[in-house]
C-alpha cells in the first residue's frame, strides 16, 4: 500500500463515504474540534458547525474536542482559556449541537488520550513532522520559534481522532495533510503491533467559505469577523465600518470589489438568496443601503441562536455539567482504547 494518498485519492474516499453515509450513518464516528482561542463566528458556523449538526442529526456518532492543549502550540498564555471553553460549549449548544448525541470534551481532561502521543510519536519521522505545511504556516504566523508542541501537534490531532476510533473527519482541503498523517499513524500501528485503529477519511465539506467583512478569510485576528455572541448593535457597528468603495452601483465582483462582495455573500448566506439578486435589488442605492440590508439579514438570521445563547449564559452550572459529562464519557472511551494499545504492544502488566 502506498504511503502517500494523493488529493484525488482522498477526494474519491470522501465521495464514497458521503454516498454510504446516507445509507448507513451509524457506521460512522465523526471527530472534529476547535481551539478555544475566542468566540465562534459566522465563518465557523457556515464552514463547519452546520455540517456537524447535520451529521449529528443524521445519526452519525459525533464527537467534538475543545482542543485546549492546542492553544499553547503558538502562544504562551492560557489566561482566557476557562472562559473561552465555557463559551464554546454555549456556542455549540446554541447552534444545535445536542450533548445527548454529541460528546463534547476537552483535551486536558483526558489523560489516556494524551498518553497515545507516546507510541504515536514513535511512528513518525522528524522529516515528516517538518514537512507538514500547516505547521510551517502556523510557525511563520506566530512569530515564535517552533515549539515542540507545534511541531508535533498533527500527531496530537491523530490522538484526538483515533482515541475514539473516529473514521470521518469533516475538513477543509488545507487540513488534508493532517488526515494523511493520521492515516499513516493508524496504518503503521496496525502493521507493527495489532489492528486496533481505523484509517479515517477526511470528509471534504463543500466549504461555504464566508469571507470576512474585508473580503479576506474571516478570522478574529483580522477584526473582520461577526461573532455569534455579538449583540445586534455590535454587529451593526462592525458592518457599518467595513470598507467598501466609492462606486454607488452595487455589483458582485469578489476580485475587484472585495468589500462590497463580502457583504453580498454575507447577506446571501443569511437569507438564502443569491448575491446577484441582492445586488440588483440594491442597485444604485449604494453601500449604505447594502450595509443596512446585511445588518438586518445577519441579525435576523442569528436572532434565535443569540436568544438561546442568552438563556444558556444564565445557567453556567448547566454548561459545566455538560462538559463534565462529556469528559467522563471521553475518559471511558480513551481508557478502553489505551488498554487495547497497551495489550497490542505487550505492555499490560
Ligand atoms: N486544529 C483544529 C483547529 O484549529 C482543531 C482540532 C483539534 C481538530 N483536534 C482536531 C480538528 C482533530 C479535527 C480533528 O480548528
Coordinates of C-alpha atoms and ligand atoms in Angstrom, one line a residue:
X1 CA 0.0 0.0 0.0
X2 CA 1.3 3.4 -0.9
X3 CA 2.1 5.7 1.9
X4 CA 1.0 8.9 0.3
X5 CA -2.6 9.4 -0.7
X6 CA -2.9 12.0 -3.4
X7 CA -5.6 14.6 -3.2
X8 CA -7.6 12.8 -5.8
X9 CA -7.5 9.6 -3.8
X10 CA -8.7 11.4 -0.8
X11 CA -11.4 13.1 -2.7
X12 CA -12.6 9.8 -4.0
X13 CA -12.7 8.3 -0.5
X14 CA -14.6 11.3 0.7
X15 CA -17.2 10.9 -2.1
X16 CA -17.6 7.2 -1.4
X17 CA -18.1 7.9 2.3
X18 CA -20.6 10.6 1.6
X19 CA -22.7 8.2 -0.5
X20 CA -22.5 5.4 2.1
X21 CA -23.2 7.8 4.9
X22 CA -26.7 8.4 3.8
X23 CA -27.4 4.7 3.8
X24 CA -25.7 3.7 7.0
X25 CA -24.9 6.7 9.2
X26 CA -24.4 4.6 12.4
X27 CA -21.2 3.0 10.9
X28 CA -19.5 6.4 11.1
X29 CA -17.8 8.0 14.0
X30 CA -17.0 11.7 13.5
X31 CA -14.4 13.6 15.4
X32 CA -13.7 17.2 14.9
X33 CA -12.8 20.2 17.1
X34 CA -11.8 23.7 17.7
X35 CA -9.1 25.6 19.5
X36 CA -10.7 27.7 22.3
X37 CA -9.0 30.9 21.4
X38 CA -12.1 33.1 21.2
X39 CA -15.8 33.1 20.3
X40 CA -17.2 31.2 17.3
X41 CA -18.1 33.4 14.4
X42 CA -20.1 33.2 11.2
X43 CA -17.1 31.7 9.4
X44 CA -17.1 28.7 11.8
X45 CA -20.9 28.5 11.6
X46 CA -21.2 28.2 7.8
X47 CA -17.8 26.4 7.5
X48 CA -18.2 23.6 9.9
X49 CA -20.8 23.9 12.7
X50 CA -23.8 23.5 10.4
X51 CA -22.2 20.3 8.9
X52 CA -21.6 18.9 12.4
X53 CA -25.2 19.4 13.3
X54 CA -26.3 17.8 10.1
X55 CA -24.2 14.7 10.7
X56 CA -25.3 14.6 14.3
X57 CA -29.0 14.7 13.3
X58 CA -28.4 12.1 10.5
X59 CA -27.4 9.5 13.1
X60 CA -23.6 9.6 12.9
X61 CA -21.7 9.2 16.2
X62 CA -20.4 12.7 16.7
X63 CA -17.6 13.9 18.9
X64 CA -16.1 17.3 19.4
X65 CA -12.8 18.1 21.1
X66 CA -12.3 21.5 22.5
X67 CA -8.6 21.5 21.9
X68 CA -7.3 23.3 24.9
X69 CA -3.8 21.9 24.8
X70 CA -3.6 23.1 21.2
X71 CA -3.9 26.7 22.3
X72 CA -0.3 26.6 23.7
X73 CA 1.2 25.4 20.4
X74 CA 1.8 29.0 19.4
X75 CA 1.0 31.3 22.3
X76 CA 2.3 31.5 25.8
X77 CA -0.7 32.3 27.9
X78 CA -3.8 30.4 28.9
X79 CA -5.3 33.5 30.6
X80 CA -8.8 33.3 29.0
X81 CA -9.0 29.6 28.4
X82 CA -11.5 28.7 31.0
X83 CA -13.9 31.4 29.8
X84 CA -13.3 30.5 26.2
X85 CA -14.0 26.9 26.8
X86 CA -17.3 27.5 28.5
X87 CA -18.4 30.0 25.8
X88 CA -17.5 27.4 23.2
X89 CA -19.9 24.9 24.8
X90 CA -22.5 27.7 24.9
X91 CA -22.0 28.5 21.2
X92 CA -22.2 24.8 20.2
X93 CA -25.5 24.2 22.1
X94 CA -27.0 27.5 20.8
X95 CA -26.2 26.3 17.2
X96 CA -28.0 23.0 17.7
X97 CA -25.3 20.6 18.9
X98 CA -27.1 18.2 21.2
X99 CA -25.0 16.9 24.1
X100 CA -27.2 13.8 24.3
X101 CA -26.0 12.9 20.9
X102 CA -22.6 14.6 20.6
X103 CA -19.8 14.0 23.0
X104 CA -18.1 17.4 23.8
X105 CA -14.8 17.2 25.8
X106 CA -11.5 19.0 26.4
X107 CA -8.1 17.5 25.8
X108 CA -6.7 18.3 29.2
X109 CA -9.3 16.3 31.0
X110 CA -8.5 13.0 29.2
X111 CA -5.1 11.7 30.2
X112 CA -5.3 8.4 28.3
X113 CA -6.0 10.3 25.1
X114 CA -2.8 12.3 25.7
X115 CA -0.9 9.1 26.5
X116 CA -1.4 7.8 23.0
X117 CA 1.0 10.5 22.0
X118 CA 4.0 8.4 23.1
X119 CA 3.5 5.3 20.9
X120 CA 2.3 7.5 18.1
X121 CA 5.4 9.8 18.2
X122 CA 7.5 6.6 17.7
X123 CA 5.7 6.1 14.4
X124 CA 6.6 9.3 12.7
X125 CA 9.9 10.7 11.5
X126 CA 11.4 14.1 12.1
X127 CA 11.2 14.9 8.3
X128 CA 7.5 14.0 8.2
X129 CA 6.9 16.4 11.0
X130 CA 8.9 19.2 9.4
X131 CA 7.2 18.8 6.1
X132 CA 3.7 19.5 7.3
X133 CA 2.5 22.7 5.5
X134 CA 0.2 23.8 8.3
X135 CA 2.9 23.5 10.9
X136 CA 5.2 25.7 8.7
X137 CA 2.4 28.3 8.1
X138 CA 1.5 28.5 11.7
X139 CA 5.1 28.8 12.8
X140 CA 5.5 31.8 10.4
X141 CA 2.3 33.4 11.5
X142 CA 3.1 33.0 15.2
X143 CA 6.4 34.9 15.0
X144 CA 7.7 32.4 17.6
X145 CA 10.4 29.8 17.4
X146 CA 8.9 26.5 16.5
X147 CA 7.9 24.8 19.8
X148 CA 8.0 21.1 20.2
X149 CA 4.2 21.1 20.7
X150 CA 3.6 23.0 17.5
X151 CA 5.9 20.6 15.6
X152 CA 4.1 17.5 16.9
X153 CA 0.5 18.8 17.1
X154 CA -0.6 16.9 14.0
X155 CA 0.3 13.7 16.0
X156 CA -1.7 15.0 18.9
X157 CA -4.5 15.5 16.5
X158 CA -4.2 11.9 15.4
X159 CA -4.6 11.0 19.1
X160 CA -7.9 13.1 19.1
X161 CA -9.2 11.3 16.1
X162 CA -8.0 7.7 16.9
X163 CA -8.8 7.5 20.7
X164 CA -12.5 7.3 19.8
X165 CA -11.8 5.3 16.6
X166 CA -13.0 8.2 14.5
X167 CA -13.4 7.2 10.9
X168 CA -14.6 10.5 9.4
X169 CA -13.2 14.0 10.0
X170 CA -15.0 16.9 8.3
X171 CA -12.2 19.1 6.9
X172 CA -11.4 21.8 4.5
X173 CA -8.8 21.0 1.9
X174 CA -6.0 22.6 3.8
X175 CA -6.4 20.1 6.6
X176 CA -5.9 17.1 4.5
X177 CA -2.2 16.7 5.4
X178 CA -3.3 16.1 9.0
X179 CA -5.6 13.4 7.9
X180 CA -2.9 11.8 5.8
X181 CA -0.6 11.8 8.8
X182 CA -3.3 10.3 11.0
X183 CA -4.0 7.5 8.4
X184 CA -0.3 6.8 8.3
X185 CA 0.0 6.5 12.1
X186 CA -3.0 4.2 12.2
X187 CA -1.6 2.1 9.4
X188 CA 1.8 1.8 10.9
X189 CA 0.5 1.0 14.4
X190 CA -1.8 -1.7 12.9
X191 CA 1.0 -3.2 10.9
X192 CA 3.6 -3.1 13.6
X193 CA 1.5 -4.2 16.6
X194 CA -2.1 -5.3 16.0
X195 CA -5.1 -4.0 14.1
X196 CA -6.6 -1.5 16.6
X197 CA -7.3 1.6 14.5
X198 CA -9.5 2.6 11.5
X199 CA -7.9 4.7 8.8
X200 CA -10.0 7.8 9.0
X201 CA -11.3 9.6 5.9
X202 CA -11.3 13.4 5.6
X203 CA -14.8 14.3 4.6
X204 CA -14.3 17.2 2.3
X205 CA -17.0 19.7 3.1
X206 CA -18.2 21.9 0.2
X207 CA -16.9 24.6 2.5
X208 CA -19.2 27.5 2.1
X209 CA -16.5 30.0 2.8
X210 CA -18.0 33.2 4.2
X211 CA -15.5 35.9 3.7
X212 CA -14.7 38.4 6.5
X213 CA -16.1 41.9 6.1
X214 CA -13.0 43.0 4.2
X215 CA -13.1 40.1 1.8
X216 CA -10.2 38.2 3.4
X217 CA -10.8 34.9 5.3
X218 CA -13.0 35.5 8.3
X219 CA -10.8 35.5 11.3
X220 CA -10.9 37.1 14.7
X221 CA -7.3 38.2 14.4
X222 CA -8.2 40.3 11.3
X223 CA -11.0 42.1 13.1
X224 CA -13.4 41.1 10.2
X225 CA -15.4 38.5 12.0
X226 CA -19.1 38.6 13.1
X227 CA -19.2 36.5 16.3
X228 CA -22.3 34.6 17.1
X229 CA -22.2 36.1 20.6
X230 CA -22.0 39.8 19.4
X231 CA -25.0 41.9 20.2
X232 CA -27.2 43.4 17.4
X233 CA -25.6 46.8 18.0
X234 CA -22.1 45.4 17.8
X235 CA -22.9 43.6 14.6
X236 CA -24.4 46.8 13.1
X237 CA -21.3 48.8 14.1
X238 CA -18.9 46.2 12.6
X239 CA -20.8 46.1 9.3
X240 CA -21.1 49.9 9.2
X241 CA -17.3 50.4 9.5
X242 CA -16.5 47.7 7.0
X243 CA -14.6 49.0 3.9
X244 CA -16.4 49.3 0.6
X245 CA -15.6 51.5 -2.4
X246 CA -17.0 54.8 -3.9
X247 CA -18.9 53.2 -6.7
X248 CA -22.6 53.6 -5.9
X249 CA -23.9 50.9 -8.2
X250 CA -23.8 47.6 -6.2
X251 CA -22.4 44.6 -8.2
X252 CA -21.0 41.3 -7.2
X253 CA -17.3 41.1 -8.2
X254 CA -15.1 39.5 -5.5
X255 CA -11.8 40.3 -7.3
X256 CA -12.3 43.9 -8.0
X257 CA -14.7 44.8 -5.2
X258 CA -13.8 42.6 -2.2
X259 CA -15.6 44.7 0.4
X260 CA -18.9 45.0 -1.4
X261 CA -18.8 41.4 -2.5
X262 CA -18.1 40.1 1.0
X263 CA -21.2 42.0 2.2
X264 CA -23.2 40.5 -0.6
X265 CA -22.1 36.9 0.3
X266 CA -22.9 37.5 3.9
X267 CA -26.4 38.6 3.0
X268 CA -26.7 35.7 0.6
X269 CA -25.8 33.1 3.1
X270 CA -28.1 34.6 5.8
X271 CA -31.1 35.0 3.5
X272 CA -30.8 32.1 1.1
X273 CA -30.9 34.5 -1.8
X274 CA -28.2 34.8 -4.5
X275 CA -25.6 37.6 -4.4
X276 CA -26.7 38.8 -7.9
X277 CA -30.3 39.0 -6.8
X278 CA -29.5 41.1 -3.8
X279 CA -27.1 43.3 -5.8
X280 CA -29.8 44.0 -8.4
X281 CA -32.3 44.9 -5.7
X282 CA -30.0 47.4 -4.0
X283 CA -28.9 48.8 -7.4
X284 CA -27.6 52.3 -7.2
X285 CA -28.8 52.9 -3.6
X286 CA -25.1 52.5 -2.6
X287 CA -23.1 50.9 0.1
X288 CA -25.1 52.4 2.9
X289 CA -28.3 50.7 1.8
X290 CA -26.3 47.4 1.3
X291 CA -25.0 47.6 4.8
X292 CA -28.4 48.2 6.2
X293 CA -29.7 45.1 4.4
X294 CA -26.7 43.0 5.6
X295 CA -27.2 44.1 9.2
X296 CA -30.8 43.2 9.1
X297 CA -30.2 39.8 7.5
X298 CA -27.4 38.8 9.8
X299 CA -29.2 39.9 12.9
X300 CA -32.4 38.2 11.8
X301 CA -30.6 35.0 11.0
X302 CA -28.7 35.0 14.3
X303 CA -31.6 36.0 16.4
X304 CA -32.8 32.5 17.5
X305 CA -29.1 31.4 18.1
X306 CA -28.4 34.5 20.2
X307 CA -31.7 34.1 22.1
X308 CA -30.6 30.5 23.1
X309 CA -27.2 31.8 23.9
X310 CA -28.5 34.3 26.4
X311 CA -30.6 31.6 28.1
X312 CA -27.7 29.3 28.3
X313 CA -25.4 32.0 29.6
X314 CA -27.7 32.4 32.6
X315 CA -27.0 28.8 33.7
X316 CA -23.3 28.3 33.8
X317 CA -23.5 25.3 36.2
X318 CA -25.6 23.5 33.5
X319 CA -22.8 24.3 30.9
X320 CA -20.2 22.9 33.4
X321 CA -22.3 19.8 33.8
X322 CA -22.4 19.2 30.1
X323 CA -18.7 19.4 29.9
X324 CA -18.1 17.3 32.9
X325 CA -20.3 14.6 31.5
X326 CA -18.7 14.8 28.1
X327 CA -15.3 14.5 29.7
X328 CA -16.4 11.5 31.8
X329 CA -17.6 9.7 28.6
X330 CA -14.5 10.5 26.7
X331 CA -12.3 9.3 29.5
X332 CA -14.0 5.9 29.4
X333 CA -13.6 5.7 25.7
X334 CA -9.9 6.7 25.9
X335 CA -9.1 4.3 28.6
X336 CA -10.6 1.4 26.7
X337 CA -8.5 2.3 23.6
X338 CA -5.4 2.8 25.6
X339 CA -5.9 -0.6 27.1
X340 CA -6.1 -2.1 23.7
X341 CA -3.0 -0.2 22.6
X342 CA -1.0 -1.5 25.6
X343 CA -2.3 -5.0 25.0
X344 CA -1.2 -4.8 21.4
X345 CA 2.2 -3.7 22.5
X346 CA 2.6 -6.3 25.2
X347 CA 2.6 -3.6 27.9
X348 CA -0.3 -4.6 30.0
X349 CA 1.0 -5.6 33.4
Ligands
LIG1 N1 -6.8 22.1 14.6 C1 -8.2 22.3 14.7 C2 -8.4 23.8 14.6 O1 -7.5 24.6 14.8 C3 -8.8 21.8 15.9 C4 -8.6 20.3 16.2 C5 -8.0 19.8 17.2 C6 -9.1 19.3 15.3 N2 -8.0 18.4 17.1 C7 -8.7 18.1 16.0 C8 -9.8 19.2 14.1 C9 -9.0 16.8 15.4 C10 -10.1 18.0 13.6 C11 -9.6 16.8 14.2 O2 -9.5 24.2 14.3

